[in-house]
Coordinates of N, CA and C and ligand atoms in Angstrom, one line a residue:
M1 N 45.9 154.6 -20.8 CA 46.5 155.9 -20.0 C 45.7 156.2 -18.7
A2 N 44.2 156.1 -18.9 CA 43.5 156.5 -17.8 C 43.6 155.5 -16.7
S3 N 43.9 156.1 -15.4 CA 44.4 155.2 -14.3 C 43.1 155.1 -13.4
N4 N 42.1 155.9 -13.5 CA 40.8 155.8 -12.6 C 41.1 156.1 -11.2
H5 N 42.1 156.8 -11.0 CA 42.4 157.2 -9.5 C 41.7 158.6 -9.4
V6 N 40.9 158.6 -8.5 CA 40.0 159.8 -8.1 C 40.9 160.9 -7.7
I7 N 40.8 162.2 -8.4 CA 41.5 163.2 -8.0 C 40.7 164.4 -7.4
I8 N 39.3 164.2 -7.7 CA 38.5 165.4 -7.1 C 37.1 164.8 -6.7
T9 N 36.9 165.1 -5.4 CA 35.6 164.6 -4.8 C 34.8 166.0 -4.2
L10 N 33.8 166.3 -4.8 CA 32.8 167.2 -4.3 C 31.6 166.6 -3.6
Q11 N 31.4 166.9 -2.3 CA 30.3 166.4 -1.6 C 29.3 167.5 -1.1
D12 N 28.2 167.5 -1.7 CA 27.1 168.3 -1.4 C 27.6 169.9 -1.3
V13 N 28.4 170.2 -2.4 CA 28.9 171.7 -2.3 C 27.9 172.8 -2.5
R14 N 27.9 173.7 -1.6 CA 26.8 174.8 -1.8 C 27.8 176.0 -1.9
R15 N 27.3 177.0 -2.7 CA 27.9 178.3 -2.7 C 26.8 179.4 -2.8
E16 N 26.6 180.0 -1.8 CA 25.4 181.0 -1.5 C 25.9 182.4 -1.6
Y17 N 25.3 183.3 -2.3 CA 25.5 184.7 -2.2 C 24.4 185.3 -1.4
N18 N 24.7 185.9 -0.2 CA 23.6 186.5 0.5 C 23.5 188.0 0.2
L19 N 22.4 188.3 -0.6 CA 22.4 189.7 -0.9 C 21.4 190.5 0.1
G20 N 21.3 190.0 1.2 CA 20.4 190.8 2.2 C 18.9 190.4 1.9
V21 N 18.3 191.0 0.9 CA 17.0 190.8 0.5 C 16.7 189.3 0.0
E22 N 17.7 188.7 -0.7 CA 17.5 187.4 -1.1 C 18.9 186.6 -0.9
C23 N 18.8 185.3 -1.0 CA 20.1 184.5 -1.1 C 20.0 183.7 -2.3
I24 N 21.2 183.9 -3.0 CA 21.3 183.1 -4.4 C 22.0 181.9 -4.1
H25 N 21.4 180.7 -4.6 CA 22.2 179.6 -4.4 C 22.8 179.1 -5.8
A26 N 24.0 179.8 -5.9 CA 24.9 179.6 -7.2 C 25.2 178.1 -7.2
L27 N 25.7 177.6 -6.2 CA 25.9 176.0 -6.3 C 24.9 175.5 -5.3
D28 N 24.0 174.6 -5.6 CA 22.9 174.1 -4.6 C 23.0 172.7 -4.3
G29 N 24.2 172.2 -3.8 CA 24.2 170.7 -3.4 C 24.9 170.0 -4.7
V30 N 26.1 170.3 -5.1 CA 26.8 169.5 -6.1 C 27.8 168.5 -5.6
T31 N 27.4 167.1 -5.9 CA 28.3 166.1 -5.7 C 28.8 165.5 -6.9
L32 N 30.2 165.3 -6.9 CA 30.8 164.9 -8.1 C 32.1 164.0 -7.9
E33 N 32.5 163.3 -8.8 CA 33.8 162.6 -8.5 C 34.4 162.6 -10.0
L34 N 35.7 163.1 -9.9 CA 36.5 163.1 -11.2 C 37.7 162.3 -11.0
S35 N 38.0 161.5 -12.1 CA 39.2 160.9 -12.0 C 40.5 161.4 -12.8
D36 N 41.6 161.0 -12.5 CA 42.8 161.4 -13.2 C 42.7 161.2 -14.7
N37 N 43.2 162.0 -15.4 CA 43.1 162.0 -16.8 C 41.7 161.9 -17.5
E38 N 40.6 162.4 -16.8 CA 39.3 162.5 -17.4 C 39.3 163.8 -18.3
Y39 N 38.4 163.8 -19.2 CA 38.2 165.0 -20.0 C 36.6 165.4 -20.1
V40 N 36.3 166.3 -19.3 CA 35.0 166.6 -19.0 C 34.4 168.0 -19.5
A41 N 33.4 168.1 -20.1 CA 32.7 169.3 -20.4 C 31.5 169.6 -19.5
I42 N 31.5 170.8 -19.1 CA 30.3 171.2 -18.1 C 29.5 172.3 -19.1
M43 N 28.2 171.9 -19.2 CA 27.3 172.7 -19.9 C 26.2 173.1 -19.0
G44 N 25.4 174.1 -19.5 CA 24.3 174.7 -18.8 C 24.1 176.2 -19.2
H45 N 22.9 176.7 -19.1 CA 22.6 178.0 -19.5 C 23.3 179.1 -18.7
S46 N 23.3 180.2 -19.2 CA 23.8 181.4 -18.3 C 23.2 181.5 -16.9
G47 N 24.0 181.6 -16.0 CA 23.5 181.6 -14.5 C 23.2 180.3 -13.9
S48 N 23.6 179.3 -14.5 CA 23.3 177.9 -13.9 C 24.3 177.6 -13.1
G49 N 25.6 178.3 -12.9 CA 26.5 178.0 -11.8 C 27.8 177.4 -12.3
K50 N 28.0 177.4 -13.7 CA 29.2 176.8 -14.2 C 30.5 177.5 -13.7
S51 N 30.5 178.8 -13.9 CA 31.7 179.6 -13.5 C 31.9 179.5 -12.0
T52 N 30.9 179.5 -11.3 CA 31.2 179.4 -9.8 C 31.6 178.0 -9.4
L53 N 31.1 177.0 -10.1 CA 31.8 175.7 -9.9 C 33.3 175.6 -10.4
M54 N 33.6 176.2 -11.6 CA 35.0 176.3 -11.9 C 35.9 177.0 -10.8
N55 N 35.3 178.1 -10.3 CA 36.1 178.9 -9.3 C 36.3 178.0 -8.0
V56 N 35.3 177.4 -7.7 CA 35.4 176.5 -6.5 C 36.5 175.3 -6.8
L57 N 36.4 174.7 -8.0 CA 37.4 173.7 -8.4 C 38.8 174.2 -8.5
G58 N 39.0 175.5 -9.0 CA 40.2 176.2 -9.0 C 40.7 176.9 -7.9
C59 N 40.0 176.6 -6.8 CA 40.4 177.2 -5.5 C 40.6 178.7 -5.5
L60 N 39.8 179.4 -6.3 CA 39.8 180.7 -6.5 C 38.6 181.3 -5.6
D61 N 37.7 180.2 -5.2 CA 36.7 180.6 -4.4 C 36.4 179.6 -3.4
R62 N 35.8 179.8 -2.3 CA 35.4 178.6 -1.3 C 33.9 178.4 -1.4
A63 N 33.6 177.2 -1.2 CA 32.2 176.7 -1.0 C 31.8 177.2 0.3
T64 N 30.4 177.5 0.4 CA 29.8 178.0 1.7 C 29.7 176.8 2.5
S65 N 29.3 175.6 1.9 CA 29.3 174.4 2.7 C 29.6 173.2 1.9
G66 N 29.8 172.0 2.5 CA 30.2 170.9 1.7 C 31.7 170.7 1.7
S67 N 32.1 169.6 1.0 CA 33.5 169.5 1.2 C 34.0 169.2 -0.3
Y68 N 35.2 169.6 -0.4 CA 36.1 169.5 -1.8 C 37.4 168.7 -1.6
I69 N 37.7 167.7 -2.0 CA 38.8 167.0 -1.7 C 39.5 166.9 -3.0
L70 N 40.8 167.4 -3.2 CA 41.7 167.5 -4.4 C 42.9 166.8 -4.1
D71 N 43.3 165.8 -4.8 CA 44.5 165.0 -4.6 C 44.5 164.5 -3.1
G72 N 43.5 164.1 -2.7 CA 43.4 163.4 -1.2 C 43.5 164.4 -0.1
E73 N 43.4 165.7 -0.5 CA 43.5 166.9 0.6 C 42.2 167.6 0.7
D74 N 41.7 167.8 1.9 CA 40.4 168.5 2.0 C 40.7 170.1 1.9
T75 N 40.3 170.7 0.8 CA 40.7 172.1 0.5 C 39.8 173.1 1.5
T76 N 38.6 172.5 1.8 CA 37.7 173.3 2.7 C 38.2 173.7 4.0
K77 N 39.3 172.7 4.4 CA 40.0 173.0 5.7 C 41.2 173.7 5.6
M78 N 41.5 174.2 4.5 CA 42.9 174.9 4.2 C 42.9 176.2 4.6
S79 N 44.0 176.9 5.1 CA 44.2 178.3 5.2 C 44.3 179.0 3.9
D80 N 44.0 180.2 3.9 CA 44.0 181.0 2.6 C 45.4 180.7 1.8
A81 N 46.5 180.8 2.7 CA 47.9 180.6 2.1 C 48.0 179.3 1.4
A82 N 47.6 178.2 2.2 CA 47.7 177.0 1.6 C 46.9 176.8 0.4
L83 N 45.6 177.4 0.3 CA 44.8 177.3 -0.8 C 45.5 177.9 -2.0
A84 N 46.1 179.1 -1.7 CA 46.8 179.7 -2.8 C 47.9 178.9 -3.4
R85 N 48.7 178.2 -2.6 CA 49.7 177.4 -3.1 C 49.1 176.3 -3.9
V86 N 48.0 175.7 -3.4 CA 47.3 174.7 -4.3 C 47.0 175.1 -5.7
R87 N 46.5 176.3 -5.6 CA 46.0 177.0 -7.1 C 47.2 177.1 -7.7
N88 N 48.3 177.8 -7.3 CA 49.5 177.9 -8.1 C 50.2 176.7 -8.6
E89 N 50.2 175.7 -7.8 CA 51.0 174.4 -8.2 C 50.2 173.3 -8.8
R90 N 48.9 173.3 -8.7 CA 48.0 172.2 -9.1 C 46.9 172.5 -10.1
I91 N 46.8 173.8 -10.3 CA 45.6 174.3 -11.2 C 46.2 175.0 -12.3
G92 N 45.7 174.7 -13.5 CA 45.9 175.6 -14.7 C 44.6 176.3 -15.2
F93 N 44.6 177.7 -15.5 CA 43.5 178.0 -15.9 C 43.5 178.8 -17.3
V94 N 42.5 178.6 -18.0 CA 42.4 179.1 -19.4 C 41.0 179.8 -19.6
F95 N 41.0 181.0 -20.0 CA 39.7 181.8 -19.9 C 39.4 182.3 -21.4
Q96 N 38.1 182.5 -21.6 CA 37.7 182.9 -22.9 C 38.4 184.1 -23.4
S97 N 38.8 185.0 -22.6 CA 39.5 186.4 -23.1 C 41.0 186.2 -23.1
F98 N 41.5 185.0 -22.9 CA 42.9 184.7 -22.8 C 43.7 185.2 -21.6
E99 N 43.3 186.5 -21.2 CA 43.9 187.1 -20.0 C 45.5 187.3 -20.2
L100 N 46.0 187.6 -21.2 CA 47.6 187.8 -21.3 C 48.0 189.2 -21.1
L101 N 49.3 189.4 -20.6 CA 49.7 190.7 -20.2 C 50.3 191.2 -21.7
G102 N 49.7 192.3 -22.0 CA 49.8 192.9 -23.6 C 51.2 193.4 -23.7
Q103 N 52.1 193.8 -22.6 CA 53.3 194.3 -22.8 C 54.3 193.4 -22.8
L104 N 54.2 192.1 -22.4 CA 55.0 191.1 -22.4 C 55.0 190.1 -23.6
S105 N 56.2 189.4 -23.9 CA 56.2 188.6 -25.1 C 55.5 187.4 -24.7
A106 N 55.3 186.5 -25.6 CA 54.7 185.2 -25.4 C 55.5 184.4 -24.4
C107 N 56.7 184.2 -24.6 CA 57.7 183.6 -23.6 C 57.4 184.1 -22.1
R108 N 57.6 185.5 -22.0 CA 57.4 186.0 -20.6 C 56.0 185.8 -20.1
N109 N 55.0 185.8 -20.8 CA 53.6 185.5 -20.3 C 53.6 184.1 -19.8
V110 N 54.2 183.2 -20.6 CA 54.2 181.8 -20.1 C 55.0 181.5 -18.9
E111 N 56.0 182.3 -18.7 CA 57.0 182.2 -17.6 C 56.3 182.8 -16.2
M112 N 55.3 183.6 -16.4 CA 54.8 184.3 -15.3 C 54.5 183.4 -14.0
P113 N 53.6 182.3 -14.2 CA 53.7 181.4 -12.9 C 54.8 181.0 -12.4
L114 N 55.9 180.8 -13.1 CA 57.2 180.4 -12.5 C 57.8 181.7 -11.7
I115 N 57.6 182.8 -12.1 CA 58.1 183.9 -11.2 C 57.5 183.9 -9.9
Y116 N 56.2 183.7 -9.9 CA 55.5 183.7 -8.6 C 56.0 182.4 -7.7
A117 N 56.5 181.5 -8.6 CA 57.0 180.2 -7.9 C 58.6 180.3 -7.4
N118 N 59.1 181.7 -7.8 CA 60.5 181.8 -7.3 C 61.4 181.0 -8.2
S119 N 61.2 180.5 -9.2 CA 62.2 179.6 -10.0 C 63.2 180.6 -10.8
G120 N 64.3 180.1 -10.9 CA 65.5 180.9 -11.5 C 65.2 181.1 -12.9
W121 N 65.9 182.1 -13.6 CA 65.7 182.6 -14.8 C 65.9 181.5 -16.0
L122 N 67.1 180.8 -15.8 CA 67.4 179.8 -16.8 C 66.4 178.6 -16.9
S123 N 65.9 178.2 -15.8 CA 64.9 177.0 -15.8 C 63.6 177.5 -16.3
R124 N 63.3 178.9 -15.8 CA 62.1 179.4 -16.4 C 62.0 179.5 -17.9
R125 N 63.2 180.0 -18.5 CA 63.2 180.0 -19.9 C 63.2 178.8 -20.6
K126 N 63.8 177.8 -20.0 CA 63.7 176.4 -20.7 C 62.3 175.8 -20.6
L127 N 61.7 175.9 -19.4 CA 60.3 175.5 -19.4 C 59.3 176.2 -20.2
A128 N 59.5 177.5 -20.2 CA 58.5 178.3 -21.1 C 58.6 177.9 -22.6
T129 N 60.0 177.7 -23.0 CA 60.2 177.2 -24.4 C 59.5 175.9 -24.7
E130 N 59.8 174.9 -23.8 CA 59.2 173.6 -24.0 C 57.7 173.8 -24.0
A131 N 57.1 174.5 -23.1 CA 55.6 174.7 -23.1 C 55.1 175.3 -24.5
L132 N 55.8 176.3 -25.0 CA 55.4 176.9 -26.2 C 55.5 176.0 -27.4
E133 N 56.6 175.1 -27.3 CA 56.7 174.2 -28.4 C 55.5 173.1 -28.3
R134 N 55.3 172.7 -27.1 CA 54.1 171.7 -26.8 C 52.8 172.1 -27.4
V135 N 52.5 173.5 -27.5 CA 51.3 174.0 -28.0 C 51.5 174.5 -29.5
G136 N 52.6 174.2 -30.2 CA 52.8 174.5 -31.4 C 53.3 175.8 -31.7
L137 N 53.9 176.6 -30.7 CA 54.3 178.0 -30.9 C 55.7 178.4 -31.0
K138 N 56.4 177.3 -31.5 CA 57.9 177.6 -31.2 C 58.4 178.8 -31.9
G139 N 57.8 179.2 -33.1 CA 58.2 180.4 -33.8 C 57.6 181.6 -33.2
R140 N 57.0 181.7 -32.2 CA 56.3 182.9 -31.7 C 56.8 183.3 -30.3
M141 N 58.0 182.9 -29.9 CA 58.5 183.2 -28.5 C 58.5 184.7 -28.2
R142 N 59.0 185.5 -29.2 CA 59.1 186.9 -28.8 C 57.9 187.8 -29.2
H143 N 56.9 187.2 -29.9 CA 55.7 188.0 -30.2 C 54.9 188.5 -29.0
K144 N 54.5 189.7 -29.1 CA 53.6 190.3 -28.2 C 52.2 189.8 -28.5
P145 N 51.2 189.7 -27.5 CA 49.9 189.3 -27.7 C 49.3 190.0 -29.1
N146 N 49.4 191.2 -29.2 CA 48.7 192.0 -30.3 C 49.4 191.5 -31.6
Q147 N 50.5 190.8 -31.6 CA 51.1 190.3 -32.9 C 50.6 188.8 -33.1
L148 N 49.8 188.5 -32.4 CA 49.3 187.0 -32.4 C 47.8 186.9 -32.7
S149 N 47.4 185.9 -33.5 CA 46.0 185.8 -33.8 C 45.3 185.0 -32.5
G150 N 44.0 185.1 -32.6 CA 43.2 184.7 -31.3 C 43.6 183.2 -31.0
G151 N 43.7 182.4 -32.0 CA 44.0 181.0 -31.7 C 45.4 180.9 -31.2
E152 N 46.3 181.7 -31.6 CA 47.8 181.7 -31.0 C 47.7 182.3 -29.6
K153 N 47.0 183.3 -29.5 CA 46.9 183.9 -28.1 C 46.4 182.9 -27.2
Q154 N 45.3 182.0 -27.4 CA 44.8 181.1 -26.6 C 45.9 179.9 -26.2
R155 N 46.7 179.7 -27.3 CA 47.7 178.6 -27.1 C 48.8 179.1 -26.1
V156 N 49.1 180.4 -26.1 CA 50.1 181.0 -25.2 C 49.5 180.8 -23.8
A157 N 48.1 181.0 -23.7 CA 47.4 180.9 -22.4 C 47.4 179.6 -21.9
I158 N 47.3 178.6 -22.8 CA 47.3 177.2 -22.5 C 48.8 176.7 -22.0
A159 N 49.8 177.2 -22.7 CA 51.1 176.9 -22.3 C 51.4 177.5 -20.9
R160 N 50.8 178.7 -20.7 CA 51.0 179.3 -19.3 C 50.4 178.5 -18.2
A161 N 49.2 178.0 -18.6 CA 48.3 177.2 -17.7 C 49.1 175.9 -17.4
L162 N 49.8 175.4 -18.3 CA 50.4 174.1 -18.2 C 51.9 174.2 -17.5
I163 N 52.4 175.3 -17.5 CA 53.9 175.4 -17.0 C 54.3 174.7 -15.7
C164 N 53.3 174.8 -14.7 CA 53.6 174.2 -13.3 C 53.2 172.8 -13.3
K165 N 52.9 172.1 -14.5 CA 52.4 170.7 -14.6 C 51.1 170.5 -13.5
P166 N 50.0 171.3 -13.8 CA 49.0 171.2 -13.0 C 48.2 169.7 -13.0
S167 N 47.6 169.4 -11.8 CA 46.8 168.2 -11.7 C 45.6 168.4 -12.7
I168 N 45.0 169.5 -12.8 CA 43.8 169.8 -13.6 C 44.0 171.0 -14.3
L169 N 43.5 171.1 -15.6 CA 43.5 172.2 -16.5 C 42.0 172.6 -16.4
L170 N 41.7 173.8 -16.1 CA 40.3 174.3 -16.1 C 40.2 175.3 -17.2
A171 N 39.2 175.2 -18.0 CA 39.1 176.1 -19.1 C 37.5 176.5 -19.2
D172 N 37.4 177.9 -19.0 CA 36.1 178.4 -19.0 C 35.8 179.1 -20.4
E173 N 35.1 178.5 -21.1 CA 34.6 179.0 -22.5 C 35.9 179.2 -23.3
P174 N 36.7 178.2 -23.3 CA 38.1 178.4 -24.0 C 37.9 178.9 -25.6
T175 N 36.9 178.5 -26.1 CA 36.7 178.8 -27.6 C 35.5 179.9 -27.8
G176 N 35.2 180.6 -26.6 CA 34.2 181.6 -26.8 C 34.5 182.7 -27.7
N177 N 35.8 183.2 -27.8 CA 36.2 184.2 -28.8 C 36.8 183.8 -29.9
L178 N 36.7 182.6 -30.4 CA 37.3 182.0 -31.5 C 36.4 181.6 -32.6
D179 N 36.9 181.7 -33.8 CA 36.0 181.2 -34.9 C 36.0 179.7 -35.0
T180 N 35.2 179.1 -35.8 CA 34.9 177.7 -35.8 C 36.3 176.9 -36.2
K181 N 36.9 177.3 -37.2 CA 38.2 176.6 -37.5 C 39.2 176.5 -36.3
T182 N 39.4 177.9 -35.9 CA 40.4 178.0 -34.8 C 40.0 177.2 -33.5
S183 N 38.7 177.3 -33.3 CA 38.1 176.4 -32.1 C 38.3 175.0 -32.3
R184 N 38.3 174.5 -33.4 CA 38.6 173.2 -33.7 C 40.0 172.7 -33.4
E185 N 40.9 173.7 -33.8 CA 42.4 173.5 -33.6 C 42.6 173.5 -32.1
I186 N 42.0 174.3 -31.5 CA 42.2 174.4 -29.9 C 41.6 173.0 -29.3
M187 N 40.5 172.4 -29.9 CA 40.0 171.2 -29.6 C 41.1 170.1 -29.8
D188 N 41.6 170.1 -31.0 CA 42.6 169.1 -31.2 C 43.9 169.2 -30.3
L189 N 44.2 170.3 -29.9 CA 45.4 170.6 -28.9 C 44.8 169.9 -27.5
F190 N 43.6 170.2 -27.1 CA 43.1 169.6 -25.7 C 43.1 168.0 -25.9
R191 N 42.7 167.6 -27.2 CA 42.8 166.1 -27.2 C 44.1 165.7 -27.1
Q192 N 45.0 166.3 -27.7 CA 46.6 165.9 -27.6 C 47.0 165.9 -26.0
L193 N 46.7 167.0 -25.4 CA 47.0 167.1 -24.1 C 46.4 166.0 -23.1
H194 N 45.1 165.8 -23.5 CA 44.5 164.6 -22.6 C 45.2 163.3 -23.0
N195 N 45.5 163.1 -24.3 CA 46.4 161.8 -24.6 C 47.7 161.7 -23.9
E196 N 48.1 162.9 -23.6 CA 49.4 162.9 -22.9 C 49.2 162.8 -21.4
G197 N 48.0 162.6 -21.0 CA 47.7 162.3 -19.4 C 47.1 163.5 -18.8
Q198 N 46.8 164.7 -19.4 CA 46.2 165.9 -18.7 C 44.9 165.6 -18.4
T199 N 44.4 166.0 -17.1 CA 43.1 166.0 -16.7 C 42.5 167.4 -17.1
I200 N 41.4 167.5 -17.9 CA 40.8 168.6 -18.3 C 39.3 168.8 -18.1
I201 N 38.9 170.0 -17.4 CA 37.7 170.3 -17.2 C 37.3 171.6 -18.0
M202 N 36.3 171.6 -18.9 CA 36.1 172.6 -19.8 C 34.6 173.1 -19.7
V203 N 34.4 174.4 -19.5 CA 33.0 174.9 -19.5 C 32.7 175.3 -21.1
T204 N 31.5 175.0 -21.5 CA 31.1 175.5 -22.8 C 29.6 175.4 -23.0
H205 N 29.1 176.3 -23.7 CA 27.5 176.2 -24.1 C 27.3 175.7 -25.5
E206 N 28.4 175.4 -26.1 CA 28.2 174.8 -27.5 C 28.4 173.2 -27.5
A207 N 27.3 172.6 -28.1 CA 27.2 171.2 -28.1 C 28.5 170.6 -28.9
D208 N 28.8 171.2 -30.0 CA 29.8 170.7 -30.8 C 31.3 170.8 -30.3
I209 N 31.4 171.8 -29.3 CA 32.6 171.8 -28.5 C 32.6 170.8 -27.4
A210 N 31.4 170.6 -26.7 CA 31.3 169.7 -25.5 C 31.7 168.4 -26.0
C211 N 31.3 168.1 -27.2 CA 31.4 166.6 -27.7 C 32.8 166.2 -28.0
H212 N 33.7 167.1 -27.7 CA 35.1 166.6 -27.9 C 35.5 166.1 -26.5
A213 N 34.8 166.4 -25.5 CA 35.1 165.8 -24.2 C 34.6 164.3 -24.1
D214 N 35.0 163.5 -23.1 CA 34.6 162.2 -23.0 C 33.3 162.0 -22.2
R215 N 33.0 163.1 -21.3 CA 31.9 163.0 -20.4 C 31.3 164.6 -20.3
I216 N 30.0 164.6 -20.3 CA 29.4 165.9 -20.2 C 28.5 165.9 -19.0
I217 N 28.7 167.0 -18.2 CA 28.1 167.3 -17.0 C 27.1 168.6 -17.4
R218 N 25.8 168.4 -17.1 CA 24.9 169.4 -17.4 C 24.4 170.1 -16.1
M219 N 24.4 171.5 -16.0 CA 24.0 172.0 -14.8 C 22.7 172.9 -15.1
Q220 N 21.9 173.1 -13.9 CA 20.8 174.0 -14.0 C 20.6 174.5 -12.7
D221 N 20.3 175.8 -12.5 CA 20.0 176.3 -11.2 C 21.0 176.0 -9.9
G222 N 22.3 175.7 -10.2 CA 23.2 175.4 -9.2 C 23.3 173.8 -8.9
K223 N 22.6 173.1 -9.9 CA 22.6 171.6 -9.5 C 22.9 170.9 -10.8
V224 N 23.7 169.8 -10.5 CA 24.0 168.7 -11.7 C 22.7 168.1 -12.1
I225 N 22.2 168.2 -13.4 CA 20.9 167.6 -13.8 C 21.2 166.5 -14.7
S226 N 22.5 166.3 -15.1 CA 22.8 165.1 -15.9 C 24.4 165.0 -16.0
D227 N 24.7 163.7 -16.1 CA 26.2 163.4 -15.9 C 26.4 162.1 -16.7
L228 N 26.7 162.1 -18.0 CA 26.8 161.2 -18.9 C 28.1 161.1 -19.7
P229 N 28.6 159.8 -20.2 CA 29.6 159.8 -21.3 C 29.0 160.5 -22.5
T230 N 29.8 161.1 -23.2 CA 29.4 161.9 -24.3 C 28.7 161.2 -25.4
A231 N 29.0 160.1 -25.6 CA 28.0 159.3 -26.6 C 26.5 159.1 -26.2
E232 N 26.3 159.3 -24.8 CA 24.9 159.0 -24.4 C 24.2 160.5 -24.1
D233 N 25.1 161.5 -24.3 CA 24.3 162.8 -24.0 C 23.6 163.4 -25.2
P234 N 22.5 164.1 -25.0 CA 21.7 164.6 -26.2 C 22.7 165.3 -27.2
A235 N 23.6 166.1 -26.6 CA 24.5 166.8 -27.6 C 25.0 166.0 -28.6
S236 N 25.5 164.9 -28.4 CA 26.2 164.0 -29.4 C 25.1 163.2 -30.3
Q237 N 23.9 163.0 -29.8 CA 22.9 162.6 -30.5 C 22.4 163.5 -31.5
H238 N 22.3 164.8 -31.1 CA 21.9 165.9 -32.0 C 22.9 166.1 -33.1
L239 N 24.3 166.1 -32.8 CA 25.3 166.2 -33.7 C 25.3 165.1 -34.8
K240 N 25.0 163.9 -34.3 CA 25.0 162.7 -35.1 C 23.9 162.9 -36.1
A241 N 22.8 163.5 -35.7 CA 21.6 163.7 -36.6 C 21.9 164.6 -37.5
T242 N 22.6 165.7 -37.2 CA 22.9 166.9 -38.0 C 24.0 166.4 -39.2
H243 N 24.8 165.6 -38.7 CA 25.9 165.0 -39.8 C 25.2 164.0 -40.6
T244 N 24.3 163.2 -40.2 CA 23.5 162.3 -41.1 C 22.7 163.0 -42.2
K245 N 22.1 164.1 -41.7 CA 21.2 165.0 -42.6 C 22.2 165.6 -43.6
E246 N 23.3 166.0 -43.0 CA 24.3 166.7 -44.1 C 24.8 165.8 -45.1
A247 N 25.1 164.4 -44.6 CA 25.6 163.4 -45.5 C 24.6 163.0 -46.6
Q248 N 23.3 163.1 -46.0 CA 22.2 162.6 -47.0 C 21.9 163.8 -48.0
A249 N 22.2 164.8 -47.6 CA 21.8 166.1 -48.5 C 22.6 166.2 -49.8
Ligands
LIG301 N1 29.5 187.7 -6.9 C1 28.2 187.4 -7.0 N2 27.3 187.9 -6.2 C2 26.0 187.5 -6.3 N3 25.5 186.6 -7.3 C3 26.3 185.9 -7.9 C4 27.8 186.3 -8.0 N4 28.5 185.6 -9.0 C5 27.4 184.7 -9.5 N5 26.2 185.0 -8.9 C6 25.1 184.3 -9.3 O1 25.2 183.0 -9.2 C7 24.6 182.3 -10.2 C8 25.6 181.6 -11.0 O2 26.4 182.3 -11.8 P1 27.6 181.7 -12.5 O3 28.3 180.8 -11.9 O4 28.4 182.9 -13.0 O5 26.7 181.1 -13.9 P2 27.2 180.7 -15.4 O6 28.7 180.7 -15.4 O7 26.6 179.3 -15.5 O8 26.7 181.6 -16.3 C9 23.7 183.3 -11.1 O9 22.5 183.5 -10.6 C10 24.7 184.5 -10.7 O10 23.9 185.7 -10.9
LIG302 MG1 30.0 181.7 -16.7

C-alpha cells in the first residue's frame, strides 16, 4: 500500500513567540519528510513543541521562518484564504477533548466540514452515514454527544475528520481522555484507517500508544532529537522488556 511518495517536507521550520522580554523558540529548526500512508507518532515532554508542530502541519498556524511543502505546494507562500482552503480540504483534526458540538447529533457533527464546503444536503447525509459506518457507529447516527461513551465520541470526531478525505489525519493526544481498553480500540481503528491508505500523525506522551505507529519522532526544546522506526525506538524496547517480564512472572 505504501507508495513512498513524499507529501510533507519541513525545512528548518521555526516558530517563535516574541514576548518582549524573551523570545520562545517553540519550534527551533525542524526538518522532516513524511510520505504518503505513513503512520507516525510524535513524542516529547510537555512544552517540547508537539502541539506547535501539529498546528503548523495542520495550517492552523504559520512558521516564523523555514518552509513547509504539503502535496507539492509551498504553504509558507499562501494567502490566509488559500491556507484555510488547504486546512478544510486536506487536513483532518482529532483532539484529546473530542470538540463535538453538544446540541447536534453524531450525524450533524460529522457533516459540519461539508456544510463549510457548501455541499448539498443529500450528499452530506450520505457521506456522513458512510463515515460513521467506517468508524463502527452505524447505530449511533441520531445520538447527541452526551448520549455517547468517550470512545464513541472520539469515533464521531474521527469520522468528522475523515469526511473531506484529507491527505493527513492529525491527532493531538487522541487517547488522552480515554481508559486503556477504549484507547486500544481507537488504536485498532487508526491501524484500520492506515491499512486503508490514510496518512496519520499522532501526538502522544504514552509509549504504549506511540508503539502503534510505524515511526516515532521525539521532540525536545522545539527540536527533533530522534526519528526512528518504532522497533528501534526505546519505547518499543521498553514495552518488549515489560511484556517479557509479565510473561515470565
Ligand atoms: N501562544 C503562545 N505564546 C507564547 N508561548 C507559547 C504559545 N504557545 C506555546 N508556547 C510555548 O511554546 C513551547 C511549546 O509549546 P507546545 O507546542 O504547546 O508544547 P507541547 O505540545 O509539546 O506541550 C512551550 O514553551 C510553550 O510555553
Ligand atoms: Mg501539547
